[in-house]
Amino acid sequence: MPRSTQGMSDEQQPPGAGGDPGYGGRPHAGGGPGQPPGGWQGGPGPPYGGGQQPPGYGYGVNPYGGPGGAGDPLAGMPPLASRGRRLIARIVDALIVAIPVSLITATVVGPFDAADAGTYAPQALTLLVYFVYEGLMLSARGQTLGKMLMKVRVAMLADGAVPTGNPAWARAATYSLPQLVPCLGFLFWLLNVLFCTWDKPYRQCLHDKVAKTVVVSSP
């Protein structure tokens, strides 16, 4: 008789007590087995918002659209740096690099004639020094000395982080190294720096496109 009682208790278990909830159990509020109540809540959010962002910095909703349509791509970002401040920052950085390099070059090899074909060497040296200077500064803190003065900084477009490592060096290389090619290098540089005048919505130059960065205001 005890055995019969055990068998009866097994057969008379209330629906949903143990076993797979998809078979006789109460359905999940999220609509599927194993999902948390109230729908999907786990995993990474979309890259432009919807998830936890770094403190004090975050990007807005997906600019490429979704079920609710495209959102404001600038939502959650610091204000974009003005083109004027970016230009002045570049001029300051160019002077910071060019003046010492020119003085050292003149001291080591002597003054040079601007009409001399050998002036390419000092120009190339200045570009290489500028490339290293910008790559190191951007990788370390997202700002060169000129950008610090003008209160702007370079940030990763995806999350606003400092462009440490490859993005910083790719950005610096795209700006400086093409100028080593006579004539064509200057044309590329001109297109590069003017690109931000018509680019929307992030006012990116070509070197920003390559590195996936954006220039924003800094406190």
mmCIF file of C-alpha atoms in Angstrom:
data_model
loop_
_atom_site.group_PDB
_atom_site.id
_atom_site.type_symbol
_atom_site.label_atom_id
_atom_site.label_comp_id
_atom_site.label_asym_id
_atom_site.label_seq_id
_atom_site.Cartn_x
_atom_site.Cartn_y
_atom_site.Cartn_z
ATOM 1 C CA MET A 1 0.000 0.000 0.000
ATOM 2 C CA PRO A 2 2.744 2.564 0.659
ATOM 3 C CA ARG A 3 3.977 1.870 -2.830
ATOM 4 C CA SER A 4 0.542 2.628 -4.253
ATOM 5 C CA THR A 5 0.412 5.911 -2.340
ATOM 6 C CA GLN A 6 3.819 6.962 -3.782
ATOM 7 C CA GLY A 7 2.652 6.215 -7.297
ATOM 8 C CA MET A 8 -0.492 8.245 -6.820
ATOM 9 C CA SER A 9 1.434 11.261 -5.530
ATOM 10 C CA ASP A 10 3.690 11.152 -8.560
ATOM 11 C CA GLU A 11 0.766 11.086 -10.947
ATOM 12 C CA GLN A 12 -1.111 13.863 -9.174
ATOM 13 C CA GLN A 13 1.621 16.502 -9.179
ATOM 14 C CA PRO A 14 0.064 19.905 -9.913
ATOM 15 C CA PRO A 15 0.732 21.266 -13.412
ATOM 16 C CA GLY A 16 3.935 23.303 -13.662
ATOM 17 C CA ALA A 17 5.500 21.888 -10.457
ATOM 18 C CA GLY A 18 8.926 20.874 -11.729
ATOM 19 C CA GLY A 19 9.690 19.728 -15.231
ATOM 20 C CA ASP A 20 9.838 21.923 -18.325
ATOM 21 C CA PRO A 21 7.671 25.034 -17.952
ATOM 22 C CA GLY A 22 6.883 24.797 -21.651
ATOM 23 C CA TYR A 23 4.939 21.651 -21.054
ATOM 24 C CA GLY A 24 2.004 22.306 -18.733
ATOM 25 C CA GLY A 25 3.817 24.987 -16.712
ATOM 26 C CA ARG A 26 2.975 28.670 -16.535
ATOM 27 C CA PRO A 27 4.246 30.510 -19.632
ATOM 28 C CA HIS A 28 7.019 33.068 -19.174
ATOM 29 C CA ALA A 29 6.062 36.719 -19.273
ATOM 30 C CA GLY A 30 8.818 37.253 -21.841
ATOM 31 C CA GLY A 31 7.136 34.907 -24.286
ATOM 32 C CA GLY A 32 9.639 32.042 -24.465
ATOM 33 C CA PRO A 33 11.309 29.447 -22.284
ATOM 34 C CA GLY A 34 14.293 30.740 -20.368
ATOM 35 C CA GLN A 35 13.620 34.423 -21.032
ATOM 36 C CA PRO A 36 13.388 36.829 -18.073
ATOM 37 C CA PRO A 37 9.975 38.352 -17.300
ATOM 38 C CA GLY A 38 9.088 41.425 -19.282
ATOM 39 C CA GLY A 39 10.997 40.463 -22.446
ATOM 40 C CA TRP A 40 14.667 40.334 -23.374
ATOM 41 C CA GLN A 41 16.854 42.234 -20.914
ATOM 42 C CA GLY A 42 20.262 40.669 -21.215
ATOM 43 C CA GLY A 43 23.243 40.993 -23.509
ATOM 44 C CA PRO A 44 24.869 44.129 -24.895
ATOM 45 C CA GLY A 45 22.697 47.017 -25.949
ATOM 46 C CA PRO A 46 22.851 48.764 -29.320
ATOM 47 C CA PRO A 47 26.129 50.650 -29.924
ATOM 48 C CA TYR A 48 24.499 54.079 -29.819
ATOM 49 C CA GLY A 49 22.509 53.731 -26.611
ATOM 50 C CA GLY A 50 20.079 51.571 -24.731
ATOM 51 C CA GLY A 51 22.749 50.100 -22.492
ATOM 52 C CA GLN A 52 25.018 51.244 -19.687
ATOM 53 C CA GLN A 53 27.453 53.881 -20.951
ATOM 54 C CA PRO A 54 30.670 55.151 -19.363
ATOM 55 C CA PRO A 55 30.003 57.795 -16.676
ATOM 56 C CA GLY A 56 29.643 61.287 -18.102
ATOM 57 C CA TYR A 57 29.755 60.098 -21.696
ATOM 58 C CA GLY A 58 27.361 58.248 -23.883
ATOM 59 C CA TYR A 59 26.053 58.198 -27.383
ATOM 60 C CA GLY A 60 22.478 58.441 -28.441
ATOM 61 C CA VAL A 61 20.134 56.134 -30.268
ATOM 62 C CA ASN A 62 21.037 54.237 -33.399
ATOM 63 C CA PRO A 63 21.366 56.761 -36.284
ATOM 64 C CA TYR A 64 20.800 53.987 -38.812
ATOM 65 C CA GLY A 65 17.263 53.381 -37.641
ATOM 66 C CA GLY A 66 15.400 50.469 -36.187
ATOM 67 C CA PRO A 67 11.842 49.426 -35.418
ATOM 68 C CA GLY A 68 11.080 52.954 -34.244
ATOM 69 C CA GLY A 69 12.953 54.666 -37.074
ATOM 70 C CA ALA A 70 16.207 56.619 -37.019
ATOM 71 C CA GLY A 71 17.041 58.604 -33.894
ATOM 72 C CA ASP A 72 19.192 61.642 -33.241
ATOM 73 C CA PRO A 73 22.806 60.503 -33.849
ATOM 74 C CA LEU A 74 24.164 63.306 -31.648
ATOM 75 C CA ALA A 75 22.040 62.454 -28.610
ATOM 76 C CA GLY A 76 24.131 61.793 -25.519
ATOM 77 C CA MET A 77 27.347 63.176 -27.028
ATOM 78 C CA PRO A 78 29.263 66.248 -25.875
ATOM 79 C CA PRO A 79 28.933 69.131 -28.340
ATOM 80 C CA LEU A 80 30.960 68.722 -31.506
ATOM 81 C CA ALA A 81 34.051 70.927 -31.629
ATOM 82 C CA SER A 82 33.705 73.902 -33.953
ATOM 83 C CA ARG A 83 35.728 73.893 -37.153
ATOM 84 C CA GLY A 84 37.412 77.132 -36.111
ATOM 85 C CA ARG A 85 38.720 75.693 -32.853
ATOM 86 C CA ARG A 86 39.933 72.583 -34.659
ATOM 87 C CA LEU A 87 41.791 74.725 -37.196
ATOM 88 C CA ILE A 88 43.473 76.839 -34.523
ATOM 89 C CA ALA A 89 44.485 73.682 -32.641
ATOM 90 C CA ARG A 90 46.153 72.359 -35.815
ATOM 91 C CA ILE A 91 48.008 75.630 -36.353
ATOM 92 C CA VAL A 92 49.272 75.609 -32.762
ATOM 93 C CA ASP A 93 50.447 71.995 -33.093
ATOM 94 C CA ALA A 94 52.158 72.743 -36.412
ATOM 95 C CA LEU A 95 54.091 75.603 -34.806
ATOM 96 C CA ILE A 96 54.973 73.508 -31.747
ATOM 97 C CA VAL A 97 56.561 70.902 -34.029
ATOM 98 C CA ALA A 98 57.889 72.986 -36.915
ATOM 99 C CA ILE A 99 59.762 75.658 -34.944
ATOM 100 C CA PRO A 100 62.018 73.305 -32.920
ATOM 101 C CA VAL A 101 62.591 71.017 -35.906
ATOM 102 C CA SER A 102 63.574 73.992 -38.087
ATOM 103 C CA LEU A 103 65.951 75.350 -35.437
ATOM 104 C CA ILE A 104 67.609 71.966 -34.916
ATOM 105 C CA THR A 105 67.884 71.380 -38.661
ATOM 106 C CA ALA A 106 69.415 74.799 -39.241
ATOM 107 C CA THR A 107 71.896 74.199 -36.432
ATOM 108 C CA VAL A 108 72.942 70.757 -37.626
ATOM 109 C CA VAL A 109 73.028 71.171 -41.414
ATOM 110 C CA GLY A 110 73.110 74.954 -41.688
ATOM 111 C CA PRO A 111 70.598 77.380 -43.219
ATOM 112 C CA PHE A 112 69.013 76.209 -46.462
ATOM 113 C CA ASP A 113 67.768 78.083 -49.486
ATOM 114 C CA ALA A 114 64.023 77.775 -50.077
ATOM 115 C CA ALA A 115 64.709 77.379 -53.796
ATOM 116 C CA ASP A 116 67.000 74.438 -53.152
ATOM 117 C CA ALA A 117 65.572 71.030 -54.056
ATOM 118 C CA GLY A 118 67.066 69.729 -50.853
ATOM 119 C CA THR A 119 64.338 71.469 -48.809
ATOM 120 C CA TYR A 120 62.230 68.323 -49.158
ATOM 121 C CA ALA A 121 64.311 66.665 -46.433
ATOM 122 C CA PRO A 122 63.480 69.219 -43.687
ATOM 123 C CA GLN A 123 59.801 69.136 -44.683
ATOM 124 C CA ALA A 124 59.731 65.348 -44.563
ATOM 125 C CA LEU A 125 61.447 65.376 -41.182
ATOM 126 C CA THR A 126 58.855 67.839 -39.854
ATOM 127 C CA LEU A 127 55.998 65.635 -41.091
ATOM 128 C CA LEU A 128 57.499 62.544 -39.489
ATOM 129 C CA VAL A 129 58.015 64.323 -36.173
ATOM 130 C CA TYR A 130 54.439 65.635 -36.334
ATOM 131 C CA PHE A 131 53.163 62.107 -37.008
ATOM 132 C CA VAL A 132 54.944 60.712 -33.940
ATOM 133 C CA TYR A 133 53.920 63.684 -31.782
ATOM 134 C CA GLU A 134 50.243 63.386 -32.696
ATOM 135 C CA GLY A 135 50.149 59.586 -32.435
ATOM 136 C CA LEU A 136 51.665 59.592 -28.950
ATOM 137 C CA MET A 137 49.506 62.420 -27.622
ATOM 138 C CA LEU A 138 46.216 61.085 -28.987
ATOM 139 C CA SER A 139 46.952 57.567 -27.793
ATOM 140 C CA ALA A 140 47.780 58.840 -24.304
ATOM 141 C CA ARG A 141 44.908 61.279 -23.703
ATOM 142 C CA GLY A 142 43.012 62.065 -26.909
ATOM 143 C CA GLN A 143 44.495 65.575 -27.060
ATOM 144 C CA THR A 144 47.533 67.293 -28.454
ATOM 145 C CA LEU A 145 48.842 70.501 -26.874
ATOM 146 C CA GLY A 146 46.905 72.542 -29.411
ATOM 147 C CA LYS A 147 43.704 70.652 -28.642
ATOM 148 C CA MET A 148 44.227 71.147 -24.909
ATOM 149 C CA LEU A 149 44.588 74.882 -25.501
ATOM 150 C CA MET A 150 41.410 75.014 -27.577
ATOM 151 C CA LYS A 151 39.499 72.651 -25.244
ATOM 152 C CA VAL A 152 38.692 69.987 -27.809
ATOM 153 C CA ARG A 153 39.491 66.297 -27.793
ATOM 154 C CA VAL A 154 39.424 63.259 -30.059
ATOM 155 C CA ALA A 155 37.101 60.445 -28.987
ATOM 156 C CA MET A 156 36.089 57.075 -30.375
ATOM 157 C CA LEU A 157 32.779 57.428 -32.190
ATOM 158 C CA ALA A 158 31.434 54.161 -30.759
ATOM 159 C CA ASP A 159 31.709 55.017 -27.053
ATOM 160 C CA GLY A 160 33.629 58.260 -26.492
ATOM 161 C CA ALA A 161 36.771 56.543 -25.226
ATOM 162 C CA VAL A 162 40.322 57.815 -25.759
ATOM 163 C CA PRO A 163 41.570 56.444 -29.115
ATOM 164 C CA THR A 164 44.355 54.409 -27.533
ATOM 165 C CA GLY A 165 46.700 52.462 -29.800
ATOM 166 C CA ASN A 166 45.805 51.706 -33.410
ATOM 167 C CA PRO A 167 43.045 54.315 -33.870
ATOM 168 C CA ALA A 168 45.331 57.128 -32.708
ATOM 169 C CA TRP A 169 48.186 56.049 -34.962
ATOM 170 C CA ALA A 170 45.879 55.440 -37.936
ATOM 171 C CA ARG A 171 44.435 58.921 -37.528
ATOM 172 C CA ALA A 172 47.874 60.535 -37.259
ATOM 173 C CA ALA A 173 49.197 58.560 -40.232
ATOM 174 C CA THR A 174 46.268 59.504 -42.478
ATOM 175 C CA TYR A 175 46.831 63.173 -41.687
ATOM 176 C CA SER A 176 50.626 63.394 -41.992
ATOM 177 C CA LEU A 177 52.151 60.609 -44.070
ATOM 178 C CA PRO A 178 50.378 61.200 -47.419
ATOM 179 C CA GLN A 179 51.994 64.652 -47.496
ATOM 180 C CA LEU A 180 55.345 62.938 -48.013
ATOM 181 C CA VAL A 181 54.244 62.329 -51.622
ATOM 182 C CA PRO A 182 54.955 65.521 -53.613
ATOM 183 C CA CYS A 183 51.921 67.266 -55.177
ATOM 184 C CA LEU A 184 49.456 64.410 -54.767
ATOM 185 C CA GLY A 185 50.075 64.366 -51.051
ATOM 186 C CA PHE A 186 49.120 68.030 -50.781
ATOM 187 C CA LEU A 187 45.914 67.458 -52.766
ATOM 188 C CA PHE A 188 44.951 64.593 -50.477
ATOM 189 C CA TRP A 189 45.723 66.703 -47.408
ATOM 190 C CA LEU A 190 43.520 69.516 -48.743
ATOM 191 C CA LEU A 191 40.618 67.133 -49.384
ATOM 192 C CA ASN A 192 41.154 65.586 -45.959
ATOM 193 C CA VAL A 193 40.991 68.813 -43.947
ATOM 194 C CA LEU A 194 38.095 70.252 -45.953
ATOM 195 C CA PHE A 195 36.011 67.088 -45.684
ATOM 196 C CA CYS A 196 34.648 68.121 -42.270
ATOM 197 C CA THR A 197 33.019 71.220 -43.809
ATOM 198 C CA TRP A 198 30.375 69.131 -45.572
ATOM 199 C CA ASP A 199 30.390 65.894 -43.563
ATOM 200 C CA LYS A 200 27.245 65.223 -41.540
ATOM 201 C CA PRO A 201 26.309 64.591 -38.818
ATOM 202 C CA TYR A 202 29.724 64.258 -37.101
ATOM 203 C CA ARG A 203 31.896 66.796 -39.043
ATOM 204 C CA GLN A 204 34.549 64.145 -39.615
ATOM 205 C CA CYS A 205 37.650 64.622 -41.722
ATOM 206 C CA LEU A 206 38.958 61.645 -43.685
ATOM 207 C CA HIS A 207 41.411 60.822 -40.903
ATOM 208 C CA ASP A 208 38.412 60.622 -38.527
ATOM 209 C CA LYS A 209 36.652 58.261 -40.933
ATOM 210 C CA VAL A 210 39.690 55.984 -41.049
ATOM 211 C CA ALA A 211 40.115 55.899 -37.257
ATOM 212 C CA LYS A 212 36.355 55.972 -36.459
ATOM 213 C CA THR A 213 36.816 59.029 -34.258
ATOM 214 C CA VAL A 214 35.028 62.310 -33.684
ATOM 215 C CA VAL A 215 36.246 65.647 -32.299
ATOM 216 C CA VAL A 216 34.194 66.994 -29.408
ATOM 217 C CA SER A 217 34.380 69.853 -26.944
ATOM 218 C CA SER A 218 36.294 69.217 -23.742
ATOM 219 C CA PRO A 219 35.632 70.916 -20.376
#
